[in-house]
Structure formats: C-alpha cells, structure tokens
PDB file of C-alpha atoms in Angstrom:
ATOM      1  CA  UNK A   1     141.560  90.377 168.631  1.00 54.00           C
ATOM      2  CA  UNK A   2     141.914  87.733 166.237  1.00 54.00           C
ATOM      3  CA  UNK A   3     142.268  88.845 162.285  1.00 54.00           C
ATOM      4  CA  UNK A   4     140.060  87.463 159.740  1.00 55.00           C
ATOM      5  CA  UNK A   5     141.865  86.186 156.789  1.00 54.00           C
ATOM      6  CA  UNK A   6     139.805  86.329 153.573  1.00 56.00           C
ATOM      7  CA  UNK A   7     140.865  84.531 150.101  1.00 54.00           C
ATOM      8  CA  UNK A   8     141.892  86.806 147.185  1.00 57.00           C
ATOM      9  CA  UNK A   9     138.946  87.787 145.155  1.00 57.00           C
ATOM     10  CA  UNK A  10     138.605  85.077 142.236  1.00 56.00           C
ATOM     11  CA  UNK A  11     140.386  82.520 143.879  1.00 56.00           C
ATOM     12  CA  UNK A  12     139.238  79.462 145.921  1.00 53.00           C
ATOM     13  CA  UNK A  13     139.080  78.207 149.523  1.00 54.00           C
ATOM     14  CA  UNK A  14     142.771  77.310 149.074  1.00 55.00           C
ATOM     15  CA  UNK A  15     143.834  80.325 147.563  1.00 54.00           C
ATOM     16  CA  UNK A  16     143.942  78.607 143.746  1.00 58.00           C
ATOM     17  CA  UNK A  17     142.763  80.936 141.274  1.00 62.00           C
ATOM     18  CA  UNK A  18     139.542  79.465 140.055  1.00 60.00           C
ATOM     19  CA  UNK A  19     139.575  79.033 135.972  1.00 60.00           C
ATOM     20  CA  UNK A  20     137.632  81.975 133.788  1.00 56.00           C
ATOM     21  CA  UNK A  21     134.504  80.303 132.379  1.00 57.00           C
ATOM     22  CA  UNK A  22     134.707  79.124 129.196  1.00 57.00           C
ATOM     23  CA  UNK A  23     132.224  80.663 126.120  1.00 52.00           C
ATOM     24  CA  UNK A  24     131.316  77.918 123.973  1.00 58.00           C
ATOM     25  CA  UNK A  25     131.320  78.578 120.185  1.00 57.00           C
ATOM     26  CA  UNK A  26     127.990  77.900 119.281  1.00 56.00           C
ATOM     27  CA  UNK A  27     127.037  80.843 122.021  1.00 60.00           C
ATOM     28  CA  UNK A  28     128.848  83.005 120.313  1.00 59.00           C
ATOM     29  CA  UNK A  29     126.925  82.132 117.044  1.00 64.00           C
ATOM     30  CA  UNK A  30     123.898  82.671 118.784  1.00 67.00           C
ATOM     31  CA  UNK A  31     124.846  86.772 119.785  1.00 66.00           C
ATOM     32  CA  UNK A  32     126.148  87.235 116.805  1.00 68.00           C
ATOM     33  CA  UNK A  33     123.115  85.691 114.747  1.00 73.00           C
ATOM     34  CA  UNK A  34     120.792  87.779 116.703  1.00 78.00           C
ATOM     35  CA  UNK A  35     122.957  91.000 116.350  1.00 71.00           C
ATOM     36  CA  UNK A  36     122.384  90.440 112.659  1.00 70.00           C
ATOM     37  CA  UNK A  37     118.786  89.839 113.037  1.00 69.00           C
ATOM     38  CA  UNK A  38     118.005  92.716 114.782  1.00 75.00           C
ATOM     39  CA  UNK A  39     120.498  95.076 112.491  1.00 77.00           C
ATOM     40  CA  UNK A  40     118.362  93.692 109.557  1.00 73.00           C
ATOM     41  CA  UNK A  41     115.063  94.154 111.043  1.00 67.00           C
ATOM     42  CA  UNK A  42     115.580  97.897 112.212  1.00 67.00           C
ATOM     43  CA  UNK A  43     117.094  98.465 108.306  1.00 67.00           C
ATOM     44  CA  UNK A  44     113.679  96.804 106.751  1.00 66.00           C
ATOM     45  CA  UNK A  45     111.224  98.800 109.004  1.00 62.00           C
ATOM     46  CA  UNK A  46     113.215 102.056 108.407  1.00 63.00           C
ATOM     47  CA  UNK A  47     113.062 101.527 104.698  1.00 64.00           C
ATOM     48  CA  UNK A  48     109.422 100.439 104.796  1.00 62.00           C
ATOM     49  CA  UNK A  49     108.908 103.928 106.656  1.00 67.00           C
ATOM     50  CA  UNK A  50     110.624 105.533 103.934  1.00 71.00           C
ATOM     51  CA  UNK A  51     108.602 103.244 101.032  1.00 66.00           C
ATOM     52  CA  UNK A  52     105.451 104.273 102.951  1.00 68.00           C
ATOM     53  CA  UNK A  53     106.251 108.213 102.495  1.00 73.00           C
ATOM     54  CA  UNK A  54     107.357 107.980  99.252  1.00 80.00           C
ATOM     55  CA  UNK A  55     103.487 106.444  98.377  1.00 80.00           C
ATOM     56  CA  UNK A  56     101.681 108.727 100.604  1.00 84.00           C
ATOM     57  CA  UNK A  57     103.711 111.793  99.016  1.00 85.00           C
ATOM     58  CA  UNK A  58     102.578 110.274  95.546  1.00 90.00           C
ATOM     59  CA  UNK A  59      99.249 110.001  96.756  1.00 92.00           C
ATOM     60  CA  UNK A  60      98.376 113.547  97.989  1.00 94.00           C
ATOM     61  CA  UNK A  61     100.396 114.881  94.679  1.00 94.00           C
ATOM     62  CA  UNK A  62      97.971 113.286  92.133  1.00 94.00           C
ATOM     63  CA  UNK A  63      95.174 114.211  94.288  1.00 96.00           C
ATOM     64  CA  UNK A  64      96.151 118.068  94.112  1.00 96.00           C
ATOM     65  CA  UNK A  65      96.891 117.850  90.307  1.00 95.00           C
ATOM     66  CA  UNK A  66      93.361 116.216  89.561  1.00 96.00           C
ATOM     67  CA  UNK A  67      91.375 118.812  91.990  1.00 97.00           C
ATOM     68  CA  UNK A  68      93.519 121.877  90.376  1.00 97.00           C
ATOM     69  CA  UNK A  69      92.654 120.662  87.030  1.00 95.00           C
ATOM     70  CA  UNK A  70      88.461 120.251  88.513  1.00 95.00           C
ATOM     71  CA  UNK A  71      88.657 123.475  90.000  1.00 96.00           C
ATOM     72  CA  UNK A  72      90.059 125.336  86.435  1.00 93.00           C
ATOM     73  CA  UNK A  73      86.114 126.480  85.805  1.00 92.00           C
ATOM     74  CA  UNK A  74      86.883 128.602  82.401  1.00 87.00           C
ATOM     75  CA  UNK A  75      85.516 131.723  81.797  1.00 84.00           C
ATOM     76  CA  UNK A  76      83.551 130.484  78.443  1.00 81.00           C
ATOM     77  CA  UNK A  77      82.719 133.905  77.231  1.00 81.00           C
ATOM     78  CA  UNK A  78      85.858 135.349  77.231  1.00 80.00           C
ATOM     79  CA  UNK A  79      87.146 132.599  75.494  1.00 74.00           C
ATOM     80  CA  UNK A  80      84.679 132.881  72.643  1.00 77.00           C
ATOM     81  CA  UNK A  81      85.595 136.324  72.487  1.00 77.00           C
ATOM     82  CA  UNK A  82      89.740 136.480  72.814  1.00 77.00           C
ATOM     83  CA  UNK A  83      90.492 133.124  73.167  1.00 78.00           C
ATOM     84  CA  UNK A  84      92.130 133.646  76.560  1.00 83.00           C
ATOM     85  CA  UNK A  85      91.908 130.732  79.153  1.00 88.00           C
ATOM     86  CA  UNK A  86      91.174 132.337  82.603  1.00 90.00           C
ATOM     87  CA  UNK A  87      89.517 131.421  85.333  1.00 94.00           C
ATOM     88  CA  UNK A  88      86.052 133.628  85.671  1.00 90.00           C
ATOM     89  CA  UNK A  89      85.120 132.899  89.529  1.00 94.00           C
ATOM     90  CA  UNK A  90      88.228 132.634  91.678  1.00 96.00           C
ATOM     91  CA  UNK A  91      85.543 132.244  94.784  1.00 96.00           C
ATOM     92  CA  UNK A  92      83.683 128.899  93.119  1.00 96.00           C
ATOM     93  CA  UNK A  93      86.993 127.641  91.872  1.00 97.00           C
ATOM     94  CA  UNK A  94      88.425 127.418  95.348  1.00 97.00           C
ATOM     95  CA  UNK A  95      84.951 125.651  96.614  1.00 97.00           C
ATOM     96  CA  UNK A  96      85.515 122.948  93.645  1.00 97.00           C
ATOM     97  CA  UNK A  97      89.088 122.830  94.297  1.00 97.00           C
ATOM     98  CA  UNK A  98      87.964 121.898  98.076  1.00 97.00           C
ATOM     99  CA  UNK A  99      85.179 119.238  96.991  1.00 96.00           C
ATOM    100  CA  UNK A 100      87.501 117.637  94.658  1.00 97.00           C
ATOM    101  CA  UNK A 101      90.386 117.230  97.208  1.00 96.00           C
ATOM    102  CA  UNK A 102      88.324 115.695  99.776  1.00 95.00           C
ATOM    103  CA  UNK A 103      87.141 113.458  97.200  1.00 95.00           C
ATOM    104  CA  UNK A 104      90.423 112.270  95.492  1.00 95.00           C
ATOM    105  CA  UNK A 105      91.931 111.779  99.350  1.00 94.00           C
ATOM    106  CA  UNK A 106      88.981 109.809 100.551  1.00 93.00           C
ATOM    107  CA  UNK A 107      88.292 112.272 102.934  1.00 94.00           C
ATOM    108  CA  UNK A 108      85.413 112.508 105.407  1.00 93.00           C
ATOM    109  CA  UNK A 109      84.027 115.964 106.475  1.00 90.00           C
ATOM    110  CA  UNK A 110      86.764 116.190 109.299  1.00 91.00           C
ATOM    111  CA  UNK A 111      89.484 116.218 106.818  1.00 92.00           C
ATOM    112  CA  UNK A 112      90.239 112.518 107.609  1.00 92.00           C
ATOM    113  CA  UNK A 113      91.592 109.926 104.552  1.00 90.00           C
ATOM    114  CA  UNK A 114      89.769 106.045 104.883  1.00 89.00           C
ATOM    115  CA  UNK A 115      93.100 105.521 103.540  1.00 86.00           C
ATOM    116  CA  UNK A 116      94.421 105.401 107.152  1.00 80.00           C
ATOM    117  CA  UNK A 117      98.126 103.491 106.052  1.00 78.00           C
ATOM    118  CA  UNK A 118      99.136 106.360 103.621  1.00 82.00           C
ATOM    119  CA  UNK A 119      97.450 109.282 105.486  1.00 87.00           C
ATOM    120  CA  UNK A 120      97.113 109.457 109.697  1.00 85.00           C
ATOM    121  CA  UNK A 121      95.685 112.488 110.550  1.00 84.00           C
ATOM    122  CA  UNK A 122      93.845 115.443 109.039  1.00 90.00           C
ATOM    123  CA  UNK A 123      94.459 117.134 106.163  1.00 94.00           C
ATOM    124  CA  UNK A 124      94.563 120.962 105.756  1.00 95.00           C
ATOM    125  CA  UNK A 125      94.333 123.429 103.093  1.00 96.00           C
ATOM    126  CA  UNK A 126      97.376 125.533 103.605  1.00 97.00           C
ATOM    127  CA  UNK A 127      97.315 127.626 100.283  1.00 97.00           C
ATOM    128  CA  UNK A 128      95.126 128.060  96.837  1.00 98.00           C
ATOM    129  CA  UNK A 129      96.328 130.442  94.103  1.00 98.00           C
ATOM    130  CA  UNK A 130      94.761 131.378  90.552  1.00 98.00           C
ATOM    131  CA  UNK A 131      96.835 132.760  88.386  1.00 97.00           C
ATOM    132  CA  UNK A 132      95.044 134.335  85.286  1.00 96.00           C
ATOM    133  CA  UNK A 133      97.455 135.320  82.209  1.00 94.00           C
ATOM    134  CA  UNK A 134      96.098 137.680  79.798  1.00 87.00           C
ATOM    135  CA  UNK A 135      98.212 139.770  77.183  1.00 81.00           C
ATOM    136  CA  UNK A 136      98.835 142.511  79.265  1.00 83.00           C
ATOM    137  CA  UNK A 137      99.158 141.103  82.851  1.00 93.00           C
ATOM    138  CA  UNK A 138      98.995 138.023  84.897  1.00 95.00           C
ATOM    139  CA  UNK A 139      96.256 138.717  87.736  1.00 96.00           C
ATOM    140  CA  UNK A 140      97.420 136.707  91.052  1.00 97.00           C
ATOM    141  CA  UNK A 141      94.425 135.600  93.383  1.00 97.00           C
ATOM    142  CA  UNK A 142      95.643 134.445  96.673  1.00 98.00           C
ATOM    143  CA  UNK A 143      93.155 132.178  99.447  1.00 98.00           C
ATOM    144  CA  UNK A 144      94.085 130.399 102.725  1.00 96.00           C
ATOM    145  CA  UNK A 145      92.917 127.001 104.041  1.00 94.00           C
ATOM    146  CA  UNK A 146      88.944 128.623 104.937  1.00 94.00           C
ATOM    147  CA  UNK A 147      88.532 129.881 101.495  1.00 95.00           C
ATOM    148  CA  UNK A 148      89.019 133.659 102.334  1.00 96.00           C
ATOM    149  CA  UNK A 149      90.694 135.607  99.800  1.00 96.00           C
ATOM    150  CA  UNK A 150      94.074 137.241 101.510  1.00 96.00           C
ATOM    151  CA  UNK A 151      94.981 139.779  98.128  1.00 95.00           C
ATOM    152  CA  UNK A 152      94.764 140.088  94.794  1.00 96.00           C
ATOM    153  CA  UNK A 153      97.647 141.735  92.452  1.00 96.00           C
ATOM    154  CA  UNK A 154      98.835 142.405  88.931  1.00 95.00           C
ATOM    155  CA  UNK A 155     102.460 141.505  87.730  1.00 95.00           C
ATOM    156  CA  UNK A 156     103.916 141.400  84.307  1.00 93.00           C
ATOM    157  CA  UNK A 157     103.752 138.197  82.083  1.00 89.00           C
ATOM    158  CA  UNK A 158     106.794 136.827  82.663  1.00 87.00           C
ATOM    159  CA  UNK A 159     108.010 138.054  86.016  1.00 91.00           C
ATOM    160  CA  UNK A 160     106.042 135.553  88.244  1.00 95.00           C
ATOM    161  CA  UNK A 161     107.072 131.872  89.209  1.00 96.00           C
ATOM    162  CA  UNK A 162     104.375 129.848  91.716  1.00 97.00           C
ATOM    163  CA  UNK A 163     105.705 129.307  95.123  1.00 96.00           C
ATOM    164  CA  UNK A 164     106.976 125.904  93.708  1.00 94.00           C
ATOM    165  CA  UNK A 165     109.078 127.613  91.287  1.00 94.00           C
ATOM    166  CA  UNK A 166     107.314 127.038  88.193  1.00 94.00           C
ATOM    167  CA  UNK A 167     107.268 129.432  85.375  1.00 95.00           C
ATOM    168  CA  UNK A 168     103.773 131.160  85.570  1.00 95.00           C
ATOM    169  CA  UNK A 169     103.407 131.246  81.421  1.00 93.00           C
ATOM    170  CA  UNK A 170      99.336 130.658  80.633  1.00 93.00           C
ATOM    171  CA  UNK A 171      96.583 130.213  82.949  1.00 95.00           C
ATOM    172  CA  UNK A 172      98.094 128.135  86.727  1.00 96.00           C
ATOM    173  CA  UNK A 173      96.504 126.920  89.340  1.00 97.00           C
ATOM    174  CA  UNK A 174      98.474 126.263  92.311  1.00 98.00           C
ATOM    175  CA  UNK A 175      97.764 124.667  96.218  1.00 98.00           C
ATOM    176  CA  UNK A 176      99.401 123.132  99.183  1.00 97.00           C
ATOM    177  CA  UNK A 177      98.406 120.915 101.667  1.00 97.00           C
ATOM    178  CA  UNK A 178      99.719 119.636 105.108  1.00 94.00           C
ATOM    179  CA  UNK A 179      98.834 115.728 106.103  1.00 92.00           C
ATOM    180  CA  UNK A 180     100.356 113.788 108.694  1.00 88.00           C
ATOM    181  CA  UNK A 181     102.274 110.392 107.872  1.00 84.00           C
ATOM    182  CA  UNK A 182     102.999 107.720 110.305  1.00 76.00           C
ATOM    183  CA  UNK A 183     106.156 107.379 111.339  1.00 66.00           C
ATOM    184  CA  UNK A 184     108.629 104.974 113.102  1.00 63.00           C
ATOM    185  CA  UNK A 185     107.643 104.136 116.608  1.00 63.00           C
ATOM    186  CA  UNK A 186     103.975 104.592 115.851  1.00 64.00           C
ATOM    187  CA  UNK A 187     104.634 108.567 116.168  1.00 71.00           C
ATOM    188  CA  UNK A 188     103.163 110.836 113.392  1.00 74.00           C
ATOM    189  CA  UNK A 189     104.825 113.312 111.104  1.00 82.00           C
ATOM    190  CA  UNK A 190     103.823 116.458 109.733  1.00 88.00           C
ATOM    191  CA  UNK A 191     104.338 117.128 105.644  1.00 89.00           C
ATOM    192  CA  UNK A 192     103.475 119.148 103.222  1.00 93.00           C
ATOM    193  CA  UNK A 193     102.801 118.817  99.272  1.00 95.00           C
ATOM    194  CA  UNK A 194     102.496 121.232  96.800  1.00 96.00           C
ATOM    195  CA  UNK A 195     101.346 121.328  93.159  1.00 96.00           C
ATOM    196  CA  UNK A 196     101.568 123.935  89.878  1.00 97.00           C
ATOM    197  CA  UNK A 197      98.662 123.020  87.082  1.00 96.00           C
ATOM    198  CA  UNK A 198      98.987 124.811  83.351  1.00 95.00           C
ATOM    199  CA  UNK A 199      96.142 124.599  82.770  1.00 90.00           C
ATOM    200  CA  UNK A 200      96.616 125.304  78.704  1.00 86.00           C
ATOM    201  CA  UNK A 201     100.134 123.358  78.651  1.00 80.00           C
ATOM    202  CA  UNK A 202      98.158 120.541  80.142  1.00 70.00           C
ATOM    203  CA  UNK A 203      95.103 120.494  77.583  1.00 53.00           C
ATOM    204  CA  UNK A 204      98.240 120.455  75.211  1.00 53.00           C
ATOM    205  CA  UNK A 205     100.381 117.757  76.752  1.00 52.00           C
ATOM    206  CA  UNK A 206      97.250 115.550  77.024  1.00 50.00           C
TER     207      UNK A 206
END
C-alpha cells in the first residue's frame, strides 16, 4: 500500500515555507480609525441618553411644582379669621392637582405627554399629600394615584419631614409621579420624580 506524503501545513508544493502576508500600513490606519469612530459614537449616544434624562427629569419637576402650587386652594375664611394658610378641601385639591399635571405634561386623557422625546410612556400618579400646619398640629392627608384618600393623622409641628426629606414647617404640598424615559437601544425606562411645595415660604420667596 503505497503512503501518501502530504507537505507541512504552511508550506508549499516543495516543502518551502510560504511567506506570512504582509499588513500594509494604511490598513492598519483604517481599523484603528474605525475603532475610534465607533468608541466615539457609542460615548456621544450614551451621553445624549444621559442629556435626554437630565431634561425629561427637569421637565416632570417643574410640572409637579406648578400643579402643587394650582392645587394649594386656601381655606379663605380661616385665613381672615387666624391668618393660618391651610388647605380647606383636601378632596378638590387633589382633582386640581390632577388637571394641572396633565396640563403642564401635555398629557392626553391616557396619561400620554405630545412631548414624546422627553416622556415615552404613561404617566402615573403614585402619591399626593397635604400637609396643613396650624399652631397646635400639622394634619397629614395622604391619597394614591385614583384620588382615594388612604389616612389621615395628626403629628406635632416640627416632627414631620415629606417623604423627600423636607422640613414640613407651614402649609406643604407634596406628590410623586412615575414616567417612562427612552433609553439606549430604543428600550424604555421607568423613573420617578418627586416634589415638596411651601406653600407660605413660596408666596415669600416669590
């Protein structure tokens, strides 16, 4: 039986080792060029992302300070009487806290922004709190998203702080919201904003 005799591997007819190809220089500009093209591009779009949820973050945050402040419907009388800035009707605040939002977010009656680049997907009420500070007590008045009122309590001026950690010192309205940002890859992502109101430091400040 006759024995086949093949050439070494990388090597020619003759058994001469054939010569590694050669990488011209400007090839190797070319990988490296797009190497740094790419790196570049990937750095931009990630802090575009992070540009976008900076705005959108903004955004929602001005929105929930302007509807807090909307929704602070004074109890007139009382004032004439004591002077004391509270909010009479917790219930009605919460309804013009909810008209407001929709209207500083450009929403429609789904809960979805026209302002589709900052905002992707609906927007939810997650939390609205009254805080009314008298002499004697601050009266807490908690509602969820639907506008039904979980509890209401009493605490001591002074001992309270609003789930964003501000000092709870005169009349506060607080709320939170959850919205939906899009992200890299075209995927969305869930976030949530929160925001305190005085509503008599404010009238002061302004």
């Amino acid at each position: 039986m006759k024995k086949c005799v093949c050439p070494p591997p990388n090597t020619d007819g003759a058994g001469r080792r054939r010569p590694a190809p050669k990488v011209r220089p400007g090839q190797v500009d070319v990988v490296v060029s797009m190497f740094f093209f790419l790196t570049v591009l990937i750095v931009a779009m990630f802090q575009y992302k992070i540009y976008t949820l900076m705005t959108a973050g903004a955004y929602v945050e001005d929105a929930l300070a302007a509807s807090n402040l909307a929704s602070a419907l004074i109890d007139v009388k009382e004032y004439g009487i004591s002077h004391t800035v509270r909010i009479g009707d917790t219930r009605e605040a919460f309804s013009v806290y909810s008209d407001a939002l929709y209207c500083n977010l450009a929403l429609d009656e789904e809960g979805y922004s026209a302002r589709e680049e900052l905002l992707t997907g609906k927007v939810q009420i997650r939390e609205y709190i009254v805080y009314n500070v008298t002499d004697g007590e601050v009266e807490i008045t908690v509602y969820d998203g639907e506008g039904n009122c979980l509890r209401q309590e009493s605490a001591r001026p002074g001992s309270v702080r609003t789930p964003d950690g501000i000092p709870v010192e005169h009349t506060t309205v607080y709320s939170r919201v959850g919205f939906q940002v899009m992200g890299l890859m075209g995927r969305g992502i869930e976030a949530e904003k929160e925001k305190s109101v005085d509503i008599v430091r404010y009238g002061e400040d302004e």
